[in-house]
Amino acid sequence: MLLDSPERALRRAVPDLAARYAPLDLAELPTPVRVLPELADTWGLSAFFVKDDAVTSAAYGGTKVRALEWLLGAARRAGRQGVVTIGPWGSHHAVATATFARKSGLGCRLVLFPQPDGPEVAWARTHLPELAACHWSGWLGFP
């Protein structure tokens, strides 16, 4: 099920918002609302709905895309050539920022620090370098 909305609610509520802040259009909206009858049955509910932001973008899904529309838009509006973000080695924010900075024509510098090994760290160690062309300020704590 998709909610039929030709414009984003925030931009509709504040008409000059886009002119003042120049957000980018990175998200593929609206995202679907899924009906999950099995969970409704399990929990004794008449219905159960989930907003599926995993499909916010084919490049990288999730709600971070919505915030990056504003952050990267502000960087472009200010005439910046790139952005910097910091986080742990398995940071989904770092992956999303790198991916969408590149897609938006901005450079990206990632400063990553150690975190305990886990699935996110293993995935990032393998895939992050191929996902986005960034300047890496070092894999702090990693060989």
XYZ file of C-alpha atoms in Angstrom:
143
model
C 0.000 0.000 0.000
C 1.369 3.448 -0.925
C 0.137 6.671 0.586
C -0.907 8.975 -2.241
C 0.961 12.230 -1.614
C 2.331 14.211 -4.571
C 4.319 16.519 -2.282
C 6.176 16.007 0.938
C 4.156 17.085 3.947
C 6.864 19.324 5.433
C 7.393 21.226 2.207
C 3.640 21.588 1.843
C 3.305 22.950 5.390
C 6.142 25.491 4.937
C 6.033 26.565 1.278
C 9.285 28.579 1.253
C 11.259 25.897 3.107
C 12.891 24.509 -0.036
C 13.940 27.965 -1.197
C 15.533 28.719 2.180
C 17.297 25.395 2.700
C 17.478 23.757 -0.748
C 17.098 20.088 0.210
C 18.120 17.543 -2.398
C 15.720 14.936 -3.756
C 17.512 11.738 -2.761
C 14.649 9.694 -1.356
C 12.277 7.742 -3.551
C 8.985 8.659 -1.926
C 6.483 7.759 -0.812
C 7.687 4.526 0.725
C 5.172 1.709 1.111
C 3.168 0.798 4.162
C 3.125 -2.979 4.485
C 0.261 -4.952 5.990
C 1.540 -7.856 8.115
C -1.419 -10.088 8.962
C 0.804 -12.806 10.487
C 2.082 -10.404 13.152
C -1.417 -9.107 13.758
C -2.582 -12.690 14.359
C 0.397 -13.470 16.593
C -0.234 -10.429 18.767
C -4.014 -10.668 18.743
C -4.523 -7.452 16.762
C -7.070 -6.738 14.057
C -4.311 -5.324 11.798
C -0.589 -4.513 11.869
C 1.071 -1.988 9.533
C 4.768 -1.206 9.022
C 6.201 1.773 7.145
C 8.957 0.286 4.959
C 11.743 2.875 4.804
C 14.203 0.161 3.782
C 13.214 1.060 0.223
C 13.764 4.820 0.604
C 16.466 4.586 -2.080
C 17.861 1.902 -4.334
C 21.345 3.252 -3.542
C 20.976 2.824 0.236
C 17.707 2.536 2.114
C 16.629 3.719 5.527
C 15.623 6.919 7.231
C 19.112 8.436 7.052
C 18.376 9.373 3.451
C 15.694 11.823 4.586
C 18.124 13.702 6.871
C 20.877 13.660 4.259
C 18.573 15.416 1.781
C 18.741 18.437 4.110
C 22.368 18.136 5.264
C 23.857 17.609 1.808
C 21.502 20.209 0.336
C 22.772 22.742 2.885
C 26.375 21.878 1.981
C 25.697 22.375 -1.728
C 23.774 25.618 -1.103
C 26.727 26.916 0.951
C 29.075 26.129 -1.945
C 30.958 23.376 -0.123
C 32.928 20.830 -2.110
C 32.443 18.017 0.372
C 31.391 16.825 3.811
C 33.040 15.093 6.761
C 31.433 12.569 9.067
C 32.743 10.556 11.972
C 31.522 7.304 13.432
C 32.386 3.736 14.316
C 33.729 1.349 11.713
C 30.308 -0.297 11.183
C 28.444 3.030 10.965
C 25.426 2.999 8.685
C 25.482 6.800 8.844
C 28.997 6.770 7.348
C 27.895 4.427 4.556
C 24.807 6.514 3.786
C 26.717 9.816 3.889
C 29.457 8.491 1.599
C 26.944 7.008 -0.818
C 24.751 10.101 -1.109
C 27.590 12.640 -1.034
C 29.005 10.909 -4.094
C 25.559 10.749 -5.733
C 25.160 14.500 -5.044
C 28.512 15.459 -6.527
C 30.108 16.204 -3.154
C 33.350 14.848 -1.802
C 33.294 12.914 1.436
C 35.824 12.312 4.193
C 35.125 9.554 6.708
C 36.821 9.372 10.085
C 36.118 5.941 11.527
C 37.039 4.564 14.934
C 36.993 1.036 16.329
C 33.982 -0.758 17.680
C 33.562 -4.357 18.804
C 33.458 -6.863 15.972
C 30.010 -7.785 14.781
C 28.085 -8.257 11.540
C 28.062 -4.523 10.713
C 31.810 -4.231 11.189
C 32.515 -7.291 9.041
C 30.163 -6.033 6.329
C 31.627 -2.517 6.357
C 35.218 -3.775 6.304
C 34.403 -5.759 3.162
C 32.039 -3.426 1.307
C 32.425 0.191 2.396
C 35.463 0.990 0.210
C 33.647 -0.172 -2.928
C 30.396 1.658 -2.116
C 31.639 5.206 -2.290
C 34.733 7.046 -3.420
C 35.744 8.840 -0.227
C 38.868 10.163 1.322
C 39.543 7.869 4.245
C 41.166 9.478 7.232
C 42.371 6.105 8.359
C 40.861 2.997 9.767
C 41.580 3.962 13.305
C 42.420 0.815 15.233
C 42.500 -1.445 12.182
C 45.521 -2.597 10.176
